[in-house]
Amino acid sequence: MSTTSGKFLQSSLGKKLLMGLTGLFLVSFLIVHVSINACIYFNDGGATFNAAAHFMAHNPVIRVVEIGLFIGLILHAVQALMLTMQNNKARPVKYAVPAGNVSSKWYSRSMGILGSLLLLFLVVHLANFWVPTKQAVFNDMEHDTFAGLKEVFSKWYFVGVYMVGVISLGYHLLHGFQSAFQSLGLNHKKYTPMIKSFGFWFSIIITLLFASMPITMFLGLIK
Amino acid sequence: MSHGNMNLTLKVWRQKNTKATGKLETYKVTDISPDMSFLEMFDVLNEQLINKGEEPIAFDHDCREGICGMCSMYINGRAHGPKSAITTCQLHMRSFKDGDTIVVEPWRAAAFPVIKDLTVDRSAFDRIISKGGFISVNTGNAQDANCLPIPKPDADAAFEAAACIGCGACVATCKNSSAMLFVSAKISQLALLPQGQVERTSRAKNMVAQMDEEGFGNCTNTGACEVECPKGISLENIARMNREFFMANIKE
Amino acid sequence: MSKLDSKIPEGDLEQKWTKYRSTIALVNPANKRSLEIIVVGSGLAGASAASSLAEMGYKVKVLCFQDSARRAHSIAAQGGINAAKNYQNDGDSTYRLFYDTIKGGDYRAREANVYRLAEVSANIIDQCVAQGVPLAREYGGMLSNRSFGGTQVQRTFYAAGQTGQQLLLGAYSALQRQVGLGNVEMLSRHEMLEVVTIDGKARGIIARDLVSGKLERHFGHAVLLCTGGYGNVFFLSTNAMGSNVTAAWKAHKKGAFFGNPCYTQIHPTCIPVSGDHQSKLTLMSESLRNDGRIWVPKKKEDAEAIRAGKKKANDIAEEDRDYYLERRYPAFGNLVPRDVASRAAKERCDAGFGVNKTGEAVYLDFASNMKYKYGKQEAIKKGITNPTEKQLHELGKEVVKEKYGNLFDMYKQITGEDPYEVPMMIYPAVHYTMGGLWVDYNLMTTVPGLYALGEANFSDHGANRLGASALMQGLADGYFVIPYTIGAYLSNEIRTKAIPTSHPAFEEAENKVREQINKFFAIKGTKSVDHFHKRLGKIMWDKCGMARNESGLKQAITEIQQLQKEFWSDVRVPGSADEFNPELEKAGRVADFLELGELMCQDALHRRESCGGHFREESQETEGEQQGEAKRDDANFMYVAAWEFKGPNSFELHKEELKYDVIKVSQRSYK
């Protein structure tokens, strides 16, 4: 059994499945994340937001899911790295005239780059928020995440970095969302167009929501 | 011999053999007729090279009516050239303009080594088929053909998948040199038909395993293969192959 | 006594095959494993034979010059495959298929062979369906049929316009299965260049690995040539660029007689030549004649105006159109056999009614069926009352698209014109060769152990092949004939050990091949291989094409001999022998075509009658209803002409008399 499942995960289609599953799992996290962040729009000095953040930092179920999230993220990234290396090996001599955008979208061909940007962004992002929160939890202190938010987004270069990260995320999702369903073998004349259009709007809305936060805070619209 | 009035610059990949390193060489062709096929334009160029005492360009071609799957050529960044849903032999010069520069390269994939110039070795496809792209029925085993009614939609869908000509454009155009469109077309055709049910599980597993062994890349769902496929094989087939493969692994 | 023994079994026609099949000597399974068979060619005949023989337990080796077995030119067959299934309940039967084929072949085929073909035709469909070949179906799930030329029943099975592709991929998959199981060794990009005979029996071949250029020796207890036809002798034909006669010709020079070389099928519906750059011609399936009506203008001035570009087809009023096939052959109309349709087109064009720039084209028009047959049907289905002409056109277009979409697309791609809006222009082109290596009932040539299957042999189509019968014959030979008949020979070979390829006969054969290759490079001439091929093609098309006469044929022979000399002193073959060298491959093939062309003219010259695809201008009906139609001469020419190679430019004729015990020979009328 272990050898067959090992084989399965080593196969090209097994890897695809894993990429799709972990991708969708990460997408589900994004929904939670954006919902919590959106609490800043209560514009109540961060009270609602901090309450939600506190819940997220202390709820034992969330803590367990968090571990799963990291595993998912690592799997997704490591797998992607391995696939990319394999794909590069599959074409040792490149074309003099590369394929243009006639047959495929640029972002669908750039998932590796977009993903790498996202990963870099994540390092900054975790350093900005996750690390201080964890330190506080570890030291059993209350942490004002909202204050942290204001602090970080008062600096133009952080806002810039976040914009790059969020846009990368948007394009990553634009291809990744519907692609995951295809990888899972879910392609249907009737439902695939729905999935595609849902994925399209989902990517745009998530991107706009995430992007609006640093901007509104930088502009001082959130008190 | 005058044909027409187009003058073109061609940049063609020349490579002596599999081991040699190749490079793009520049050639001029004149008096090209818009009614010529792309390959006939290459015939003119080759005739010109032979008359000059140079080596003609080796390229694969046979039926020249778009069905054998032998012709290839990656033209200006597109498999089988700028038009969709056709092979290179069906590409006609009226798709180009006088004065154009056209870059012609072989299919590029580790699994398709260059034999010479624009000719590549696609025997990997045969090896994949020999691992399961069939129904194990010996000659003489068959029952009457109408004993097995097949719903027209199934028969039509199977036919659409079976229309694959094995040219390799999907591999050539895929940024990852993935062969999944080709493999999935065969798996789909047989999975859709009642005749294919008996070996369904082993077929999916064995063909995918051989595909991986040949060194093709992975599918990242860019969809380029579907767009460039001269026979319009659909991405649905890849999804179906994924399902077939997962189910096969769950069952056994 | 003739040297030719056709080995036709005794007994009633209906019982010949059944009885014979049950009495052929068998090879026991243990012995099969030590018997080696070489199959040259991987088309319908080759792939089906190789897979069937491998399934039975023989050790099989298959060679093809293409990069994969799946590329063989059988793949290009469009319209369909005949089978006497009578699924349409329209009066079809084995006998009727047999009768249609003999009649279609103008009474120049063997009764016994054709009857066997008709008998096994039904099994072919069963086998292909079992393999997963997606043949067209009706909504009830049953197989669909269509009609083809030369018949009045619907017996043609099809898969859109890609029947050949689907059948070949079926056979290919069976072949690859045996490759995977290790029962077949597949050698693609290999070309057979010589037959090796030992003590008068075929014992192997010399082949060139086209990638490395190495010459290889292969031993076989039997050798099967499934190498297709030789239509490319005309340079322009519907054959693939690589289709060639080399294997058959080398066999001929090693003692295999060549049967009826002059019987060439000129297919009536091909896309006309567009210029002198043309490298090949593209067929538009005969199935189109089900729905297309063929016409030229009635008035010469209209034709002239069209040629000058002043008028278009759609400008010609209905009453000014000459639907000449419907006029001349009311019973069969646009569905007359191919030879008849081709000659009728040539007759109209020669008389000055041709419709493209060159004057060599006629119209194939779908407008009326599109509108008034399919358009109306669809309108009724959709409940549209009083549809407009435009609506009818649009509705009908969808139906036509479903039936022939790929063909229409192909036509548009090649010509730049949209056949949904304007009529197609078509002209006859070389398509198939009924002639080929002479074989007996077992499909064995005059060289023991050397077989010829499919288009490579001469056997089943007489002087003209009916549409959708080539696929049938190729698969019949491979799936259902050779697996039985080869036993008659191999059962006597079970004591023959594999002969080492160091045997002097292999040595000698390989040296001969090497000599020819070296000779090509030594000439260092000034003209390309294609140059000579095109010139040969022109001679053949002008003088040994759709119509032939004595003086033209004699002239052609002189011209071809002259061209042979020029070829061997002035051809330029670039590159070297030890590499991938397509020019070298072509040189070898054209050298053989040059010799074959001469024999075809010899055969056409000696056959002073018109029959099927062979039309001698001297032999036409001069009066009555049949005036201008081909005139057979049964008293003098009811035989198979089998030619023996006697040395350069020298061939000896042997005759195999044809006896018709069951069918009453009569004038072939489609009026």
XYZ file of N, CA and C in Angstrom, chain B residues 72-234:
489
model
N 5.820 18.566 -38.856
C 5.896 19.232 -37.559
C 6.213 20.704 -37.800
N 7.327 21.175 -37.381
C 7.799 22.558 -37.557
C 7.131 23.534 -36.587
N 7.977 24.214 -35.858
C 7.563 25.255 -34.920
C 7.855 26.586 -35.602
N 6.813 27.261 -36.056
C 6.961 28.389 -36.966
C 6.626 29.700 -36.251
N 7.591 30.572 -36.171
C 7.396 31.868 -35.505
C 6.741 31.717 -34.133
N 7.236 30.768 -33.378
C 6.742 30.613 -32.014
C 5.453 29.839 -31.884
N 4.990 29.223 -32.995
C 3.762 28.434 -32.879
C 3.897 27.090 -33.576
N 3.407 26.067 -32.907
C 3.431 24.724 -33.489
C 2.516 24.715 -34.712
N 2.994 24.199 -35.811
C 2.262 24.162 -37.089
C 1.922 25.562 -37.613
N 2.593 26.558 -37.122
C 2.439 27.883 -37.721
C 1.292 28.708 -37.185
N 1.061 29.862 -37.828
C 0.184 30.876 -37.254
C -1.311 30.552 -37.270
N -1.746 29.588 -38.075
C -3.188 29.337 -38.111
C -3.564 28.215 -37.152
N -4.780 28.284 -36.639
C -5.215 27.254 -35.696
C -5.836 26.077 -36.439
N -5.840 24.953 -35.765
C -6.560 23.770 -36.226
C -6.076 23.204 -37.568
N -4.822 23.469 -37.914
C -4.275 22.803 -39.100
C -2.844 22.341 -38.841
N -2.407 21.405 -39.677
C -1.017 20.975 -39.632
C -0.202 21.847 -40.581
N 1.111 21.729 -40.468
C 1.989 22.559 -41.303
C 1.734 22.337 -42.790
N 1.434 21.094 -43.168
C 1.239 20.835 -44.596
C 0.001 21.532 -45.133
N -0.923 21.883 -44.277
C -2.143 22.571 -44.711
C -2.014 24.093 -44.588
N -0.885 24.514 -44.041
C -0.633 25.956 -43.922
C -0.214 26.462 -45.297
N -0.889 27.487 -45.791
C -0.536 28.000 -47.107
C 0.110 29.373 -47.007
N 0.877 29.705 -48.019
C 1.686 30.910 -47.940
C 0.856 32.192 -47.928
N -0.434 32.047 -48.265
C -1.266 33.244 -48.201
C -1.455 33.718 -46.760
N -1.025 32.903 -45.795
C -1.062 33.321 -44.394
C 0.125 34.212 -44.032
N 1.035 34.422 -44.988
C 2.196 35.283 -44.713
C 2.187 36.481 -45.667
N 3.045 37.453 -45.355
C 3.134 38.646 -46.213
C 4.486 38.693 -46.896
N 4.523 39.308 -48.041
C 5.771 39.550 -48.736
C 6.736 40.266 -47.790
N 7.981 39.797 -47.767
C 8.976 40.452 -46.920
C 9.069 39.924 -45.502
N 8.193 38.998 -45.144
C 8.206 38.444 -43.781
C 9.508 37.691 -43.483
N 9.866 37.678 -42.217
C 10.933 36.792 -41.747
C 10.267 35.678 -40.954
N 10.581 34.443 -41.315
C 9.928 33.309 -40.658
C 10.988 32.448 -39.979
N 10.804 32.215 -38.689
C 11.743 31.375 -37.943
C 11.155 29.978 -37.796
N 11.890 28.981 -38.228
C 11.380 27.609 -38.206
C 12.289 26.739 -37.342
N 11.692 26.168 -36.312
C 12.470 25.338 -35.381
C 11.831 23.952 -35.260
N 12.615 22.975 -34.824
C 12.011 21.647 -34.618
C 11.169 21.624 -33.345
N 10.335 20.610 -33.175
C 9.655 20.397 -31.890
C 10.766 20.294 -30.846
N 10.594 20.951 -29.727
C 11.632 20.900 -28.693
C 11.118 20.176 -27.463
N 11.716 19.039 -27.182
C 11.409 18.311 -25.955
C 12.499 17.278 -25.753
N 12.823 17.045 -24.496
C 13.834 16.028 -24.216
C 13.363 14.675 -24.732
N 12.051 14.458 -24.691
C 11.509 13.172 -25.123
C 11.430 13.060 -26.652
N 11.664 14.155 -27.354
C 11.665 14.170 -28.825
C 13.036 14.626 -29.331
N 14.067 13.788 -29.200
C 15.387 14.267 -29.624
C 15.419 14.582 -31.126
N 16.186 15.602 -31.464
C 16.331 15.970 -32.879
C 17.144 14.894 -33.592
N 16.642 14.441 -34.740
C 17.391 13.482 -35.563
C 18.284 14.254 -36.520
N 17.696 15.213 -37.173
C 18.453 16.089 -38.073
C 17.586 17.299 -38.408
N 18.177 18.450 -38.401
C 17.483 19.700 -38.742
C 16.128 19.809 -38.033
N 15.057 19.660 -38.809
C 13.715 19.834 -38.233
C 13.046 18.503 -37.926
N 13.781 17.426 -38.114
C 13.219 16.096 -37.893
C 13.481 15.635 -36.461
N 12.433 15.216 -35.777
C 12.628 14.728 -34.413
C 12.108 13.293 -34.276
N 12.538 12.649 -33.210
C 12.153 11.263 -32.946
C 10.962 11.251 -31.983
N 9.802 10.822 -32.486
C 8.594 10.805 -31.646
C 8.207 9.398 -31.209
N 9.181 8.480 -31.222
C 8.822 7.094 -30.926
C 8.313 6.919 -29.492
N 8.565 7.920 -28.638
C 8.029 7.860 -27.267
C 6.510 7.644 -27.305
N 5.846 8.264 -28.259
C 4.391 8.113 -28.378
C 4.009 6.655 -28.639
N 4.754 6.008 -29.517
C 4.465 4.591 -29.806
C 4.616 3.744 -28.543
N 5.657 4.050 -27.795
C 5.897 3.256 -26.578
C 4.775 3.464 -25.560
N 4.248 4.676 -25.510
C 3.126 4.909 -24.593
C 1.907 4.096 -25.032
N 1.634 4.124 -26.343
C 0.476 3.365 -26.847
C 0.658 1.870 -26.566
N 1.879 1.396 -26.715
C 2.077 -0.048 -26.544
C 1.889 -0.491 -25.094
N 1.782 0.475 -24.165
C 1.547 0.114 -22.767
C 0.061 0.038 -22.413
N -0.797 0.357 -23.353
C -2.211 0.251 -22.971
C -3.188 0.955 -23.902
N -2.678 1.560 -24.955
C -3.566 2.280 -25.857
C -4.287 1.372 -26.830
N -4.900 0.342 -26.293
C -5.552 -0.654 -27.151
C -6.604 -1.405 -26.359
N -7.383 -2.197 -27.075
C -8.288 -3.131 -26.422
C -7.765 -4.521 -26.751
N -7.566 -5.323 -25.754
C -6.951 -6.632 -26.001
C -7.959 -7.593 -26.606
N -8.120 -7.474 -27.914
C -9.022 -8.389 -28.596
C -8.269 -8.983 -29.779
N -8.029 -10.262 -29.729
C -7.322 -10.908 -30.832
C -8.219 -10.980 -32.056
N -7.595 -11.055 -33.206
C -8.361 -11.180 -34.439
C -9.229 -12.437 -34.375
N -10.496 -12.248 -34.686
C -11.403 -13.394 -34.680
C -12.246 -13.493 -33.419
N -11.878 -12.720 -32.393
C -12.620 -12.756 -31.118
C -13.974 -12.059 -31.165
N -14.157 -11.225 -32.193
C -15.245 -10.255 -32.118
C -16.620 -10.877 -32.337
N -17.602 -10.275 -31.682
C -19.005 -10.611 -31.921
C -19.560 -9.664 -32.978
N -20.797 -9.859 -33.365
C -21.375 -8.988 -34.378
C -21.346 -7.530 -33.915
N -20.975 -6.666 -34.838
C -20.719 -5.267 -34.483
C -21.924 -4.577 -33.863
N -23.133 -4.965 -34.279
C -24.321 -4.313 -33.745
C -24.833 -4.955 -32.461
N -24.123 -5.978 -31.951
C -24.509 -6.563 -30.661
C -24.237 -5.583 -29.527
N -23.436 -4.588 -29.828
C -23.011 -3.681 -28.777
C -23.447 -2.272 -29.161
N -24.714 -1.940 -28.882
C -25.154 -0.584 -29.245
C -24.378 0.435 -28.416
N -23.975 1.497 -29.055
C -23.250 2.551 -28.343
C -24.011 3.853 -28.552
N -24.411 4.521 -27.480
C -25.136 5.781 -27.635
C -24.347 6.740 -28.518
N -25.036 7.396 -29.418
C -24.368 8.271 -30.361
C -23.485 9.316 -29.689
N -23.958 9.949 -28.595
C -23.081 10.942 -27.959
C -21.758 10.328 -27.485
N -21.814 9.099 -26.962
C -20.573 8.439 -26.529
C -19.685 8.148 -27.716
N -20.301 7.624 -28.774
C -19.529 7.293 -29.969
C -18.900 8.556 -30.544
N -19.668 9.642 -30.570
C -19.138 10.892 -31.104
C -18.000 11.435 -30.246
N -18.186 11.363 -28.930
C -17.133 11.863 -28.039
C -15.868 11.025 -28.185
N -16.054 9.722 -28.288
C -14.893 8.839 -28.469
C -14.203 9.169 -29.786
N -15.010 9.422 -30.804
C -14.429 9.749 -32.103
C -13.626 11.041 -32.029
N -14.182 12.031 -31.332
C -13.460 13.299 -31.226
C -12.103 13.119 -30.559
N -12.060 12.272 -29.547
C -10.779 12.010 -28.888
C -9.868 11.204 -29.812
N -10.483 10.297 -30.576
C -9.703 9.417 -31.441
C -9.156 10.141 -32.665
N -9.590 11.389 -32.861
C -9.133 12.129 -34.037
C -7.668 12.559 -33.931
N -7.076 12.374 -32.761
C -5.662 12.731 -32.546
C -4.785 12.079 -33.604
N -3.870 12.873 -34.184
C -2.986 12.332 -35.217
C -1.579 12.072 -34.697
N -1.364 12.278 -33.402
C -0.057 11.946 -32.824
C 1.089 12.758 -33.393
N 0.830 14.012 -33.745
C 1.883 14.826 -34.371
C 2.855 15.371 -33.341
N 2.371 15.528 -32.108
C 3.250 16.039 -31.055
C 3.212 17.552 -30.883
N 2.281 18.220 -31.565
C 2.191 19.686 -31.429
C 1.904 20.069 -29.980
N 1.139 19.228 -29.277
C 0.806 19.514 -27.879
C 2.070 19.576 -27.029
N 2.966 18.630 -27.273
C 4.224 18.617 -26.530
C 5.065 19.828 -26.912
N 5.097 20.083 -28.221
C 5.948 21.167 -28.723
C 5.508 22.514 -28.186
N 4.216 22.694 -28.058
C 3.723 24.015 -27.682
C 3.655 24.197 -26.170
N 3.552 23.106 -25.453
C 3.451 23.193 -23.990
C 4.750 23.727 -23.411
N 4.654 24.660 -22.499
C 5.876 25.229 -21.940
C 6.640 24.186 -21.123
N 5.941 23.135 -20.768
C 6.586 22.083 -19.978
C 6.885 20.827 -20.800
N 6.647 20.879 -22.109
C 6.797 19.699 -22.958
C 5.998 18.524 -22.397
N 4.781 18.803 -22.028
C 3.958 17.736 -21.467
C 3.195 17.032 -22.584
N 3.029 15.722 -22.420
C 2.360 14.922 -23.453
C 0.940 14.562 -23.039
N 0.405 15.289 -22.084
C -0.865 14.829 -21.497
C -2.044 14.896 -22.452
N -2.013 15.826 -23.384
C -3.152 15.883 -24.304
C -3.164 14.626 -25.165
N -1.995 14.250 -25.664
C -1.889 13.048 -26.485
C -2.342 11.808 -25.708
N -1.777 11.644 -24.522
C -2.077 10.437 -23.748
C -3.550 10.410 -23.340
N -4.049 11.577 -22.954
C -5.431 11.610 -22.477
C -6.419 11.347 -23.606
N -6.045 11.714 -24.829
C -6.958 11.483 -25.951
C -7.202 9.980 -26.119
N -6.144 9.206 -26.015
C -6.305 7.748 -26.190
C -7.036 7.144 -24.985
N -6.636 7.569 -23.787
C -7.292 7.042 -22.591
C -8.782 7.368 -22.629
N -9.099 8.598 -23.055
C -10.493 9.028 -23.129
C -11.279 8.204 -24.130
N -10.720 8.081 -25.332
C -11.439 7.353 -26.378
C -11.882 5.981 -25.855
N -10.953 5.294 -25.224
C -11.263 3.927 -24.807
C -12.102 3.900 -23.525
N -11.959 4.941 -22.695
C -12.769 4.980 -21.474
C -14.233 5.283 -21.786
N -14.456 5.970 -22.900
C -15.820 6.354 -23.263
C -16.603 5.203 -23.896
N -15.894 4.220 -24.386
C -16.565 3.136 -25.100
C -16.757 1.918 -24.210
N -17.849 1.204 -24.390
C -18.051 0.003 -23.579
C -16.929 -1.030 -23.772
N -16.385 -1.067 -24.971
C -15.315 -2.047 -25.232
C -14.095 -1.803 -24.343
N -13.931 -0.545 -23.910
C -12.709 -0.195 -23.193
C -12.771 -0.415 -21.698
N -13.930 -0.856 -21.192
C -14.117 -0.909 -19.742
C -13.241 -1.950 -19.049
N -13.066 -3.090 -19.685
C -12.368 -4.209 -19.042
C -10.969 -3.818 -18.573
N -10.271 -3.067 -19.445
C -8.875 -2.759 -19.101
C -8.692 -1.323 -18.621
N -9.792 -0.717 -18.235
C -9.781 0.705 -17.915
C -8.719 1.083 -16.874
N -8.687 0.301 -15.783
C -7.784 0.630 -14.679
C -6.322 0.493 -15.082
N -5.989 -0.655 -15.640
C -4.582 -0.890 -15.965
C -4.125 0.052 -17.065
N -5.058 0.368 -17.975
C -4.674 1.264 -19.082
C -4.204 2.608 -18.547
N -5.022 3.213 -17.684
C -4.678 4.543 -17.174
C -3.350 4.511 -16.439
N -3.184 3.509 -15.591
C -1.952 3.442 -14.799
C -0.727 3.241 -15.681
N -0.829 2.273 -16.595
C 0.352 1.923 -17.375
C 0.744 3.007 -18.370
N -0.261 3.617 -18.987
C 0.082 4.645 -19.968
C 0.688 5.866 -19.297
N 0.137 6.241 -18.137
C 0.691 7.399 -17.420
C 2.111 7.091 -16.946
N 2.324 5.880 -16.475
C 3.663 5.512 -15.999
C 4.671 5.618 -17.147
N 4.287 5.133 -18.328
C 5.211 5.185 -19.458
C 5.450 6.642 -19.888
N 4.379 7.427 -19.862
C 4.517 8.853 -20.204
C 5.549 9.519 -19.298
N 5.457 9.227 -18.011
C 6.405 9.822 -17.066
C 7.829 9.338 -17.344
N 7.927 8.058 -17.666
C 9.255 7.491 -17.877
C 9.940 8.102 -19.099
N 9.145 8.505 -20.090
C 9.732 9.055 -21.311
C 10.325 10.446 -21.118
N 10.045 11.054 -19.961
C 10.660 12.357 -19.693
C 9.875 13.554 -20.200
N 8.573 13.360 -20.405
C 7.745 14.527 -20.733
C 7.532 15.336 -19.461
N 7.231 16.624 -19.626
C 7.009 17.479 -18.467
C 5.619 17.298 -17.884
N 5.298 18.122 -16.918
C 4.005 18.028 -16.237
C 3.034 19.056 -16.780
N 1.792 18.781 -16.558
C 0.756 19.677 -17.064
C 0.497 20.776 -16.043
N 0.546 22.034 -16.492
C 0.167 23.117 -15.582
C -1.086 23.830 -16.085
N -1.830 23.137 -16.915
C -3.141 23.626 -17.365
C -3.108 24.992 -18.036
N -2.053 25.268 -18.800
C -2.044 26.558 -19.502
C -3.029 26.529 -20.670
N -3.316 25.324 -21.162
C -4.299 25.201 -22.236
C -3.740 25.442 -23.628
N -2.439 25.652 -23.735
C -1.854 25.930 -25.051
C -2.027 24.736 -25.998
N -1.942 23.531 -25.439
C -2.018 22.326 -26.274
C -3.341 22.274 -27.025
N -4.412 22.598 -26.317
C -5.738 22.543 -26.928
C -5.847 23.553 -28.073
N -5.260 24.721 -27.848
C -5.333 25.764 -28.864
C -4.526 25.373 -30.099
N -3.368 24.780 -29.910
C -2.491 24.476 -31.033
C -2.789 23.126 -31.674
N -3.603 22.295 -31.041
C -3.852 20.958 -31.583
C -4.534 21.075 -32.952
N -3.931 20.487 -33.989
C -4.552 20.609 -35.316
C -5.897 19.894 -35.402
N -6.182 19.014 -34.484
C -7.453 18.282 -34.539
C -8.418 18.714 -33.440
N -8.068 19.768 -32.729
C -8.986 20.308 -31.737
C -9.293 19.363 -30.581
N -8.336 18.561 -30.182
C -8.553 17.674 -29.031
C -8.745 18.543 -27.782
N -9.771 18.220 -27.017
C -10.167 19.103 -25.917
C -9.440 18.798 -24.606
